mmCIF file of C-alpha atoms in Angstrom:
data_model
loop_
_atom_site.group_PDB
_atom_site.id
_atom_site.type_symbol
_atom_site.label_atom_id
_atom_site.label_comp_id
_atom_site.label_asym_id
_atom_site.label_seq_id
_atom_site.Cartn_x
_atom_site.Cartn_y
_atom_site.Cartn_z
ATOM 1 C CA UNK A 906 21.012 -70.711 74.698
ATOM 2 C CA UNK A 907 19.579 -72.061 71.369
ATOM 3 C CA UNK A 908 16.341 -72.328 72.350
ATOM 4 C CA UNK A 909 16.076 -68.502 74.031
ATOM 5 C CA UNK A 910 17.886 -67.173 70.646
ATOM 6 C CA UNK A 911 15.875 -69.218 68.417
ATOM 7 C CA UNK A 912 12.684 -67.414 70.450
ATOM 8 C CA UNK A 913 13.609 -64.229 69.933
ATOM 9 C CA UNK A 914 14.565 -64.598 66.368
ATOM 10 C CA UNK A 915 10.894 -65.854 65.991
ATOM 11 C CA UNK A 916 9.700 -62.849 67.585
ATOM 12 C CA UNK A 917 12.131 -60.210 65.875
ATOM 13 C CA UNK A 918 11.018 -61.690 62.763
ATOM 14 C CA UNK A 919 7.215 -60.322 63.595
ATOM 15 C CA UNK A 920 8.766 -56.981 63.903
ATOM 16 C CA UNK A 921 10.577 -56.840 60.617
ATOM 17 C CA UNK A 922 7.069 -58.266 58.710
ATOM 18 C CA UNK A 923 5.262 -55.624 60.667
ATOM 19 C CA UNK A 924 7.717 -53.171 59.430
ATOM 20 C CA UNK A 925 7.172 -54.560 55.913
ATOM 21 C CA UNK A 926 3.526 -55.057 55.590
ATOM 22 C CA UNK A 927 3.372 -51.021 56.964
ATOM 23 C CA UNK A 928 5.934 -49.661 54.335
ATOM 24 C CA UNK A 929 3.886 -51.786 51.903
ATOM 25 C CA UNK A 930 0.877 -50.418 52.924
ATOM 26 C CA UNK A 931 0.778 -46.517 54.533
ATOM 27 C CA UNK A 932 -2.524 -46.911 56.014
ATOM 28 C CA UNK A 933 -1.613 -50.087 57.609
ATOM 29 C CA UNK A 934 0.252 -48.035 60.600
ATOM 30 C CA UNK A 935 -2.279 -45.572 61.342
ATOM 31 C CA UNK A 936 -4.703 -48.880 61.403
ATOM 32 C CA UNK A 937 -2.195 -50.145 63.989
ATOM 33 C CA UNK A 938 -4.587 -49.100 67.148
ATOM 34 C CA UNK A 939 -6.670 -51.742 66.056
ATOM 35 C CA UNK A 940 -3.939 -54.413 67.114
ATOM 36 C CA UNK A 941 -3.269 -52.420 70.198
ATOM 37 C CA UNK A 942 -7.202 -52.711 71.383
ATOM 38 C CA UNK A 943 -7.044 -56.227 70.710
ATOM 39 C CA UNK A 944 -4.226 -57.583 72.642
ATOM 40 C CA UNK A 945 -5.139 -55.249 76.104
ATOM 41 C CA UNK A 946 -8.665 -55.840 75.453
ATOM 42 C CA UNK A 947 -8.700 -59.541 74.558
ATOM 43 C CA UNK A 948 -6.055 -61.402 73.743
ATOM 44 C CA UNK A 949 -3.567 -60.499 76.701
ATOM 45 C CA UNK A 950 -6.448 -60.585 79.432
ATOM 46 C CA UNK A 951 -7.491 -64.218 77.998
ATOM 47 C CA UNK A 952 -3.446 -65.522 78.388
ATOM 48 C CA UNK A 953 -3.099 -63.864 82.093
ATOM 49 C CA UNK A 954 -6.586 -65.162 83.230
ATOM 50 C CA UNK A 955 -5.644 -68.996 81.403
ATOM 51 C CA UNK A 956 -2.655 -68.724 83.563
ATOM 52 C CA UNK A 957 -3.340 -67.482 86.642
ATOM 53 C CA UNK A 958 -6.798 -70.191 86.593
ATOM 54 C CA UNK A 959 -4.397 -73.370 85.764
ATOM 55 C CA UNK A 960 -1.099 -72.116 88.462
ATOM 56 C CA UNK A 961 -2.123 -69.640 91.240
ATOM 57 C CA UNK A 962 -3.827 -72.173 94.063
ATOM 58 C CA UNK A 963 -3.500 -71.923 97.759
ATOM 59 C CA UNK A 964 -0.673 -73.740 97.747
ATOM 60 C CA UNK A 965 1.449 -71.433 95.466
ATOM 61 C CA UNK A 966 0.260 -68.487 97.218
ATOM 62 C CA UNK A 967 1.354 -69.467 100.584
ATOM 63 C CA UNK A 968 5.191 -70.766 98.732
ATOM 64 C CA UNK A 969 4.678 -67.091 96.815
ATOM 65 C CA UNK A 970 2.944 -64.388 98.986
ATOM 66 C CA UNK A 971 6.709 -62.761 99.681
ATOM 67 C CA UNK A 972 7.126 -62.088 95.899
ATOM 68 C CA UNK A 973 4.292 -59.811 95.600
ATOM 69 C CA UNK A 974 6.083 -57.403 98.716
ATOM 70 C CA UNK A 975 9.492 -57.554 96.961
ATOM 71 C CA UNK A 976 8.342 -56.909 93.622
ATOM 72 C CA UNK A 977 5.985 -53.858 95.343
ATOM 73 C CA UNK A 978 9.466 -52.390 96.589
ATOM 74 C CA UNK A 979 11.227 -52.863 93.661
ATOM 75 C CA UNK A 980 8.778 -51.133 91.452
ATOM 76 C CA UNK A 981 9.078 -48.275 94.159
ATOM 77 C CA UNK A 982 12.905 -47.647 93.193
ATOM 78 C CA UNK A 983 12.488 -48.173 89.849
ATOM 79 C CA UNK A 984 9.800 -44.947 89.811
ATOM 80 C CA UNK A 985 11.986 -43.053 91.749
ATOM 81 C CA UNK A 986 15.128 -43.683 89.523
ATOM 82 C CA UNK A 987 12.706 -43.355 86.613
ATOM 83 C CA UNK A 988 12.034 -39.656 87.830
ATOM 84 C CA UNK A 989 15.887 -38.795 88.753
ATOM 85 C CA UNK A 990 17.224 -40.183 85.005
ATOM 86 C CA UNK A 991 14.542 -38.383 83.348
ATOM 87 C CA UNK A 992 16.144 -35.090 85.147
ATOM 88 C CA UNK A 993 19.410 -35.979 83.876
ATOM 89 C CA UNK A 994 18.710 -36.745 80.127
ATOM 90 C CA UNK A 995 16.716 -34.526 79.406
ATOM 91 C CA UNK A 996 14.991 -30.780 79.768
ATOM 92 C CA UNK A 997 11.499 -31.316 78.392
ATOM 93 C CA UNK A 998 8.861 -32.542 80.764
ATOM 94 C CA UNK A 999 6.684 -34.374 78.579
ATOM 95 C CA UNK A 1000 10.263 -36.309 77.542
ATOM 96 C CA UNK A 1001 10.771 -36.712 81.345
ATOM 97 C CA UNK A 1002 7.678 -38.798 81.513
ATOM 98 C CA UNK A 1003 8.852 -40.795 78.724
ATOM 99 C CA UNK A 1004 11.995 -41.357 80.490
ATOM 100 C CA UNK A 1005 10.403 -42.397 83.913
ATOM 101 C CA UNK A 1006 7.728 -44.610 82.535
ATOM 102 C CA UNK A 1007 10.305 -46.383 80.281
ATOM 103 C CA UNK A 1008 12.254 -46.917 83.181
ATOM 104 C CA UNK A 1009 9.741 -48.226 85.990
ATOM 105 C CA UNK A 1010 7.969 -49.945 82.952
ATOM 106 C CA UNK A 1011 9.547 -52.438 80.231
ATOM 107 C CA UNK A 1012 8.086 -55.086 77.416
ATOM 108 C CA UNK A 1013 7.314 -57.211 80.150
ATOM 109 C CA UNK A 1014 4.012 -58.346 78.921
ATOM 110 C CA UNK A 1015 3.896 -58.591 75.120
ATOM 111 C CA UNK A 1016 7.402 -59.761 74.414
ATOM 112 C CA UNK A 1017 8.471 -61.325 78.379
ATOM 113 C CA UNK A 1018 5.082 -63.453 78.918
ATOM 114 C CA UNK A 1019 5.976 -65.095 75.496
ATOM 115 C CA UNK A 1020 10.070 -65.651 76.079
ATOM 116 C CA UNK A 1021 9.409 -66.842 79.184
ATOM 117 C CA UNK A 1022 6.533 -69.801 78.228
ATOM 118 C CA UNK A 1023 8.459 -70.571 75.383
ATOM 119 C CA UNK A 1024 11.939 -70.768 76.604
ATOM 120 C CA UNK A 1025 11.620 -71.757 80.412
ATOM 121 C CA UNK A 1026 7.757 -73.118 80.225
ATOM 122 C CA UNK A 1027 4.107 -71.736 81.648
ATOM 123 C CA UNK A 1028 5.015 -72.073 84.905
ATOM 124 C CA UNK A 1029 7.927 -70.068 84.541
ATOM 125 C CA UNK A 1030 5.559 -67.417 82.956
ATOM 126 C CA UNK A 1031 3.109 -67.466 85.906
ATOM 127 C CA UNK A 1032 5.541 -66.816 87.736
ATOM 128 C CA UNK A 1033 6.479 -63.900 86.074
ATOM 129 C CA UNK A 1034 2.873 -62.579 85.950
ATOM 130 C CA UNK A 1035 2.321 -62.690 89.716
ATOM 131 C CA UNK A 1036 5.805 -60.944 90.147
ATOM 132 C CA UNK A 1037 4.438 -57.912 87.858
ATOM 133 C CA UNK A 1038 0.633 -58.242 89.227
ATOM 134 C CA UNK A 1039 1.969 -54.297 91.265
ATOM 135 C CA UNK A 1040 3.918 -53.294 87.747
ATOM 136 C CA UNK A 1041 1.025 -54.084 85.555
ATOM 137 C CA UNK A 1042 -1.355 -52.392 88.416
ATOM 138 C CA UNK A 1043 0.668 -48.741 88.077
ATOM 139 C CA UNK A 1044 1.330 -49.481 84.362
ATOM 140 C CA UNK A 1045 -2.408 -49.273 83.415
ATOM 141 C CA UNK A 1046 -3.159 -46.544 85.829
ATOM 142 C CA UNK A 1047 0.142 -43.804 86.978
ATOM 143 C CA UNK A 1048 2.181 -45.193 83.779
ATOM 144 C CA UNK A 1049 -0.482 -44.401 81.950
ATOM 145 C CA UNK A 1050 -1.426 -40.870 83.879
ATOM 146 C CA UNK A 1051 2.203 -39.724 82.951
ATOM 147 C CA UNK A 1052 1.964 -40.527 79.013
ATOM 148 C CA UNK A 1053 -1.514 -39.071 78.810
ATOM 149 C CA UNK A 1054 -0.476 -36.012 80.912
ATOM 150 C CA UNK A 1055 -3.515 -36.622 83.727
ATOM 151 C CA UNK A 1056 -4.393 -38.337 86.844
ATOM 152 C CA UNK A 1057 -5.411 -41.697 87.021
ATOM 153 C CA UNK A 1058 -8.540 -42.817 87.919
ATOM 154 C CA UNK A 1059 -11.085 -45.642 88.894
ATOM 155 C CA UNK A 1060 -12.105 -46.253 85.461
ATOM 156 C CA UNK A 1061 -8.518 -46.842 84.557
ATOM 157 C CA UNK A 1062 -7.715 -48.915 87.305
ATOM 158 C CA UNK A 1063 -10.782 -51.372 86.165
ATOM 159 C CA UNK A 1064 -9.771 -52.753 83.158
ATOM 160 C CA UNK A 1065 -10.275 -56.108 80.947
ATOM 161 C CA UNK A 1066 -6.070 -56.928 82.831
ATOM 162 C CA UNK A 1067 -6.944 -56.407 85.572
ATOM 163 C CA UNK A 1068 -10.136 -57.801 85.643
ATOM 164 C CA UNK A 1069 -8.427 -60.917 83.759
ATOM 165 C CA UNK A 1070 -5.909 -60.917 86.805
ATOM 166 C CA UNK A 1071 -8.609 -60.908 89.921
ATOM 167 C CA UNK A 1072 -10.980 -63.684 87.765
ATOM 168 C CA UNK A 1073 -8.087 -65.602 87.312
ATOM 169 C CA UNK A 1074 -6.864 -65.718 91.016
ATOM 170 C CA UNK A 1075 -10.000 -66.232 92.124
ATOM 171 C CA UNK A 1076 -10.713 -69.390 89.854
ATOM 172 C CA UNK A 1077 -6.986 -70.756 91.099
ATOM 173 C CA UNK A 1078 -8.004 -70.237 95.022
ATOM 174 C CA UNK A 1079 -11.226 -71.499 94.333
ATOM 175 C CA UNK A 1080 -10.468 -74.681 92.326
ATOM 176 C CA UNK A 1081 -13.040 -73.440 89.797
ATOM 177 C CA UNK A 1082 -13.091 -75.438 86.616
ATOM 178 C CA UNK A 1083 -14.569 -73.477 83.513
ATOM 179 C CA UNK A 1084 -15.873 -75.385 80.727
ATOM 180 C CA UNK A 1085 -13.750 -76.972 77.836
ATOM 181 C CA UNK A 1086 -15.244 -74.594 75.711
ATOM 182 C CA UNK A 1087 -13.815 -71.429 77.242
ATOM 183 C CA UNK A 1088 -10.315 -72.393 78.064
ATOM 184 C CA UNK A 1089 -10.162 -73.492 74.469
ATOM 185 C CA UNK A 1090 -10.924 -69.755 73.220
ATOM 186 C CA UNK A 1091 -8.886 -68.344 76.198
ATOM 187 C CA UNK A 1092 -5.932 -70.433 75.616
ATOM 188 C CA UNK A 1093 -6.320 -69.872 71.461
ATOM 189 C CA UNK A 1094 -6.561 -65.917 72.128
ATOM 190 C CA UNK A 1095 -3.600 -66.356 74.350
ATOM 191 C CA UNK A 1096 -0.978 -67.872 72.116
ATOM 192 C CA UNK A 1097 -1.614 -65.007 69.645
ATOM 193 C CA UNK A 1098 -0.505 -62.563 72.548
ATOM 194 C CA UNK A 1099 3.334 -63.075 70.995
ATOM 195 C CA UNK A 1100 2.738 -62.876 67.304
ATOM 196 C CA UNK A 1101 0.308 -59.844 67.612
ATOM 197 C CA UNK A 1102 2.152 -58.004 69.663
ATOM 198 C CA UNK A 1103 5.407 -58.076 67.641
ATOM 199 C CA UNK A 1104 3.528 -57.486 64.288
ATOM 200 C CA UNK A 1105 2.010 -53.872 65.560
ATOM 201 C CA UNK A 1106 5.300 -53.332 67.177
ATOM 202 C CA UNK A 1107 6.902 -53.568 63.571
ATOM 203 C CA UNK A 1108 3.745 -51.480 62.117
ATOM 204 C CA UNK A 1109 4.216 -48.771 64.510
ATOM 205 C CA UNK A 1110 7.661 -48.235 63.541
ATOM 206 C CA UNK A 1111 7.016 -48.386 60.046
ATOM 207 C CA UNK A 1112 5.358 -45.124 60.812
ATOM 208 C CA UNK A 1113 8.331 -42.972 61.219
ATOM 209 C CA UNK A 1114 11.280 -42.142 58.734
ATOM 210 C CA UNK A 1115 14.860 -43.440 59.309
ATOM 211 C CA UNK A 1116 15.474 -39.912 60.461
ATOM 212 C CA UNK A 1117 13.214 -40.002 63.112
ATOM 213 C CA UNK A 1118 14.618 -43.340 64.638
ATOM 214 C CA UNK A 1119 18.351 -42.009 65.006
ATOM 215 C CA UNK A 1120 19.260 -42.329 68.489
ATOM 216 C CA UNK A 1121 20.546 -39.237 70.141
ATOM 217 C CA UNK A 1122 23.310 -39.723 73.077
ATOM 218 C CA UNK A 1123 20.752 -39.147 75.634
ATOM 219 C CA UNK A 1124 18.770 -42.217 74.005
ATOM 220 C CA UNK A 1125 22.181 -44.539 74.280
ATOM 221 C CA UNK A 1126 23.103 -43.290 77.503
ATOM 222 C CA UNK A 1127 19.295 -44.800 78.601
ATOM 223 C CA UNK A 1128 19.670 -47.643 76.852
ATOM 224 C CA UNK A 1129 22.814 -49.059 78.919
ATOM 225 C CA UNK A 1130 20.797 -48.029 82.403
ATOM 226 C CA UNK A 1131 17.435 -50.139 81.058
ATOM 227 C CA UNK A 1132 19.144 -53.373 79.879
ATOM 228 C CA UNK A 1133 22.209 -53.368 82.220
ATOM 229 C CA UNK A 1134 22.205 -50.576 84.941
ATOM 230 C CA UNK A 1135 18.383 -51.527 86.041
ATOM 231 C CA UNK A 1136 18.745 -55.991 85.969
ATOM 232 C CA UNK A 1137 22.196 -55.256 87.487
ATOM 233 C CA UNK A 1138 20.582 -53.581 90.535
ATOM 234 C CA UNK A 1139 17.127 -55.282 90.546
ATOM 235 C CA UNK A 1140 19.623 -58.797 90.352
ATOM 236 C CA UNK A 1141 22.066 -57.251 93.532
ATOM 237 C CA UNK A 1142 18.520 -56.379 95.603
ATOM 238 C CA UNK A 1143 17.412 -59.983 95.732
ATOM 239 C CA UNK A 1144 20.872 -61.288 96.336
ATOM 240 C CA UNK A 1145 20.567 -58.253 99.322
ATOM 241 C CA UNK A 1146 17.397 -59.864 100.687
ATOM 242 C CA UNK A 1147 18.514 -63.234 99.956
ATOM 243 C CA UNK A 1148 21.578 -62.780 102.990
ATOM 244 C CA UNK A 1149 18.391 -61.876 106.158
ATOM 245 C CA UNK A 1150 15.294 -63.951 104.494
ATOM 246 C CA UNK A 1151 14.434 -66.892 102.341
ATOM 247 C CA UNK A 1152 13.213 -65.856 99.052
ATOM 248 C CA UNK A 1153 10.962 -68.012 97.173
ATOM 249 C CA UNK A 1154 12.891 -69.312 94.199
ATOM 250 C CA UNK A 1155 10.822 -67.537 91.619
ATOM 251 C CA UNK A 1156 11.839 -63.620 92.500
ATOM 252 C CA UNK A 1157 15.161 -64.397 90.378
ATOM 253 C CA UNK A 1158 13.984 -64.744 87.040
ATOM 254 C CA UNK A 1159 11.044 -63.406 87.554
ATOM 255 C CA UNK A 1160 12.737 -59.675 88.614
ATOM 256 C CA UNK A 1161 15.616 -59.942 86.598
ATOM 257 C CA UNK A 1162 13.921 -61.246 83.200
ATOM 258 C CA UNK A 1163 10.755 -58.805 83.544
ATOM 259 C CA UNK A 1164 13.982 -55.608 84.478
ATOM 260 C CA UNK A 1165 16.095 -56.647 80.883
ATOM 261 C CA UNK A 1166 13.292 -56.451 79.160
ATOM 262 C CA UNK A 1167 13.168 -54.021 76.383
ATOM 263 C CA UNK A 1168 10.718 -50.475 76.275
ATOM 264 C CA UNK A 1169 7.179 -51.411 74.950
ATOM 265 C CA UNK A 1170 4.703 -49.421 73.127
ATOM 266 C CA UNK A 1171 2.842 -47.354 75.481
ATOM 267 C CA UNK A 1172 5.464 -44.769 74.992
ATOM 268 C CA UNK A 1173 4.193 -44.378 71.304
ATOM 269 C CA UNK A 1174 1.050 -44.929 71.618
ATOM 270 C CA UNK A 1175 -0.783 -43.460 74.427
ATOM 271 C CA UNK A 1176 1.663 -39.887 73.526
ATOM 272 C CA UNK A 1177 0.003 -40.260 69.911
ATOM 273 C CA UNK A 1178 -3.730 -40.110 71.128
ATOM 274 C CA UNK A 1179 -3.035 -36.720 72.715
ATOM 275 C CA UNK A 1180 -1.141 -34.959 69.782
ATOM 276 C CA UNK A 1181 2.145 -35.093 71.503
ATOM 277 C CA UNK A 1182 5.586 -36.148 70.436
ATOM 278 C CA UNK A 1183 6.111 -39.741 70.344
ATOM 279 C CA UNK A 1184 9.347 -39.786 68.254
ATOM 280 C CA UNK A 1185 11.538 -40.590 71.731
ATOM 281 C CA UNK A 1186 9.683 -43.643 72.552
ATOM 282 C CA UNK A 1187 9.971 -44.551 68.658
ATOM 283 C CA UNK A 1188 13.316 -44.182 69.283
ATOM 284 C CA UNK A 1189 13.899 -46.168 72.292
ATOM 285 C CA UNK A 1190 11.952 -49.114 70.854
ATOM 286 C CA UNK A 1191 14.193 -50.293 67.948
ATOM 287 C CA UNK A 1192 17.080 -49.508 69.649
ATOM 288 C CA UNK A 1193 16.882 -51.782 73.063
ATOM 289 C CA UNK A 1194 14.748 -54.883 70.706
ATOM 290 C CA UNK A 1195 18.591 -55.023 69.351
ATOM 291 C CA UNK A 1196 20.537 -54.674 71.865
ATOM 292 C CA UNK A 1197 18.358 -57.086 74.011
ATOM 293 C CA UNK A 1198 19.223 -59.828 71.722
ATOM 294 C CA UNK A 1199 22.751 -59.428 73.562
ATOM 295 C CA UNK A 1200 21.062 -58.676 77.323
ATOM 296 C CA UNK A 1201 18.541 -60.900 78.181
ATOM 297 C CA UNK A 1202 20.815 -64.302 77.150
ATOM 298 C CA UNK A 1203 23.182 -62.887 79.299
ATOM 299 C CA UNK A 1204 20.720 -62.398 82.443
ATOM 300 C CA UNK A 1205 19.587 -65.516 81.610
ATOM 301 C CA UNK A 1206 23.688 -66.987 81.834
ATOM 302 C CA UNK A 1207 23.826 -64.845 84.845
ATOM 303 C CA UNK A 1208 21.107 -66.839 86.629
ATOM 304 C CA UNK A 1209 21.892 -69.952 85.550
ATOM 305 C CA UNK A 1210 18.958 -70.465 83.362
ATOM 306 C CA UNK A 1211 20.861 -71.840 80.378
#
């Protein structure tokens, strides 16, 4: 329990000097996409291909393949529950896709890659990266159709994670060893995945007035289905399966830690480069950061992970 509270202190603390450093400086926020390109253009590719290079060989696969399907289903209710709570919150379409997105997809990346290594270890965290290979697949492509308000494509679908993800693989199947030289930059560009992340999470909220950040009921009413509703059922499915097959031991934690996760920054930032509204997912990310403080130690309990 100390360790996992002591981890996200460290990483709540990024926020607040994000928020700081962006109320010190007004131009710092609307400098924030800078930050953004970095980690899903370098620094978050470099951590997933590090990983999945050092942990996914032939003989994980063939102890793992199972998680892949389970995590493929689950990500299949999560959509469709996204789309039904979306219908019940709220009127406003754009707001729906908000909704749905935030639903199907949390922080599992930016802030659950980082818990994870630093609470239960890197193999813990590979774990969790093959378990949201499908998640991170519709995040970057559907997710990201419903923020911008179009269709995906192939150019979205073929980017530096993804790309990261297949290199990686391959180099774990293949026993491929890469020079000293470039794990040493990968694996440097990696560990800044957690303090990065958390900084422009704090400068994007600097960005909006107290005003904008009050949470309506609709908001709280969310917030109880993402951090407790969704890891509840996510937790009961794998218990479900666990009664007519043999799971392998990582869909647990992997399923229930990436589903308590709180909302990420898509939501604000992919609604801002279109001119649309992007106070709800401003909203939505304050508000589950502090109540997952509460959540995730108690998945954790749950599971028997502390």
């Amino acid at each position: 329990m100390e360790a996992l509270l002591k981890q996200q202190m460290v990483l709540y603390i990024f926020i607040i000097a994000g928020v700081v450093l962006g109320r010190w400086r007004k131009d710092m926020a609307q400098k924030s996409g800078l930050l953004s390109f970095l980690i899903a253009n370098l620094l978050l590719p470099c951590k997933q291909f590090l990983s999945f290079s050092r942990n996914f060989t032939v003989d994980y696969l063939k102890n793992n393949y199972v998680t892949v399907f389970i995590a493929i289903g689950i990500l299949i209710l999560l959509v469709i529950s996204g789309d039904l709570i979306g219908k019940l919150l709220t009127k406003d379409k754009y707001q729906r896709k908000v909704y749905k997105y935030s639903i199907a997809v949390a922080n599992y990346a930016y802030f659950g890659y980082v818990l994870v290594e630093n609470v239960l270890g890197e193999a813990a965290m590979n774990d969790m990266m093959v378990f949201c290979i499908p998640i991170a697949i519709y995040c970057y492509t559907f997710g990201v159709g419903l923020l911008m308000d179009k269709k995906p494509s192939l150019k979205s679908i073929l980017n530096p994670t993804t790309i990261a993800i297949v290199l990686g693989i391959t180099c774990g199947l293949t026993g491929f060893s890469l020079p000293d030289v470039v794990t040493t930059v990968a694996s440097n560009a990696g560990a800044a995945v957690g303090p990065v992340s958390m900084l422009l999470v704090g400068l994007v909220l600097s960005g909006f007035t107290l005003k904008q950040l009050i949470p309506s009921w609709g908001s709280w009413g969310f917030c109880v289905f993402r951090l407790l509703v969704i890891p509840a059922a996510v937790f009961g499915i794998c218990k479900g399966l666990s009664l007519f097959m043999t799971l392998p031991a990582s869909v647990y934690p992997s399923a229930v830690i990436m589903a308590s996760m709180p909302c990420g920054l898509n939501p604000v930032i992919y609604p801002k480069l279109i001119g649309k509204d992007c106070s709800l997912g401003a909203k939505l990310i304050p508000m589950t950061a502090i109540l997952s403080i509460f959540t995730i130690p108690l998945w954790m309990k749950i599971m028997g992970l502390m």
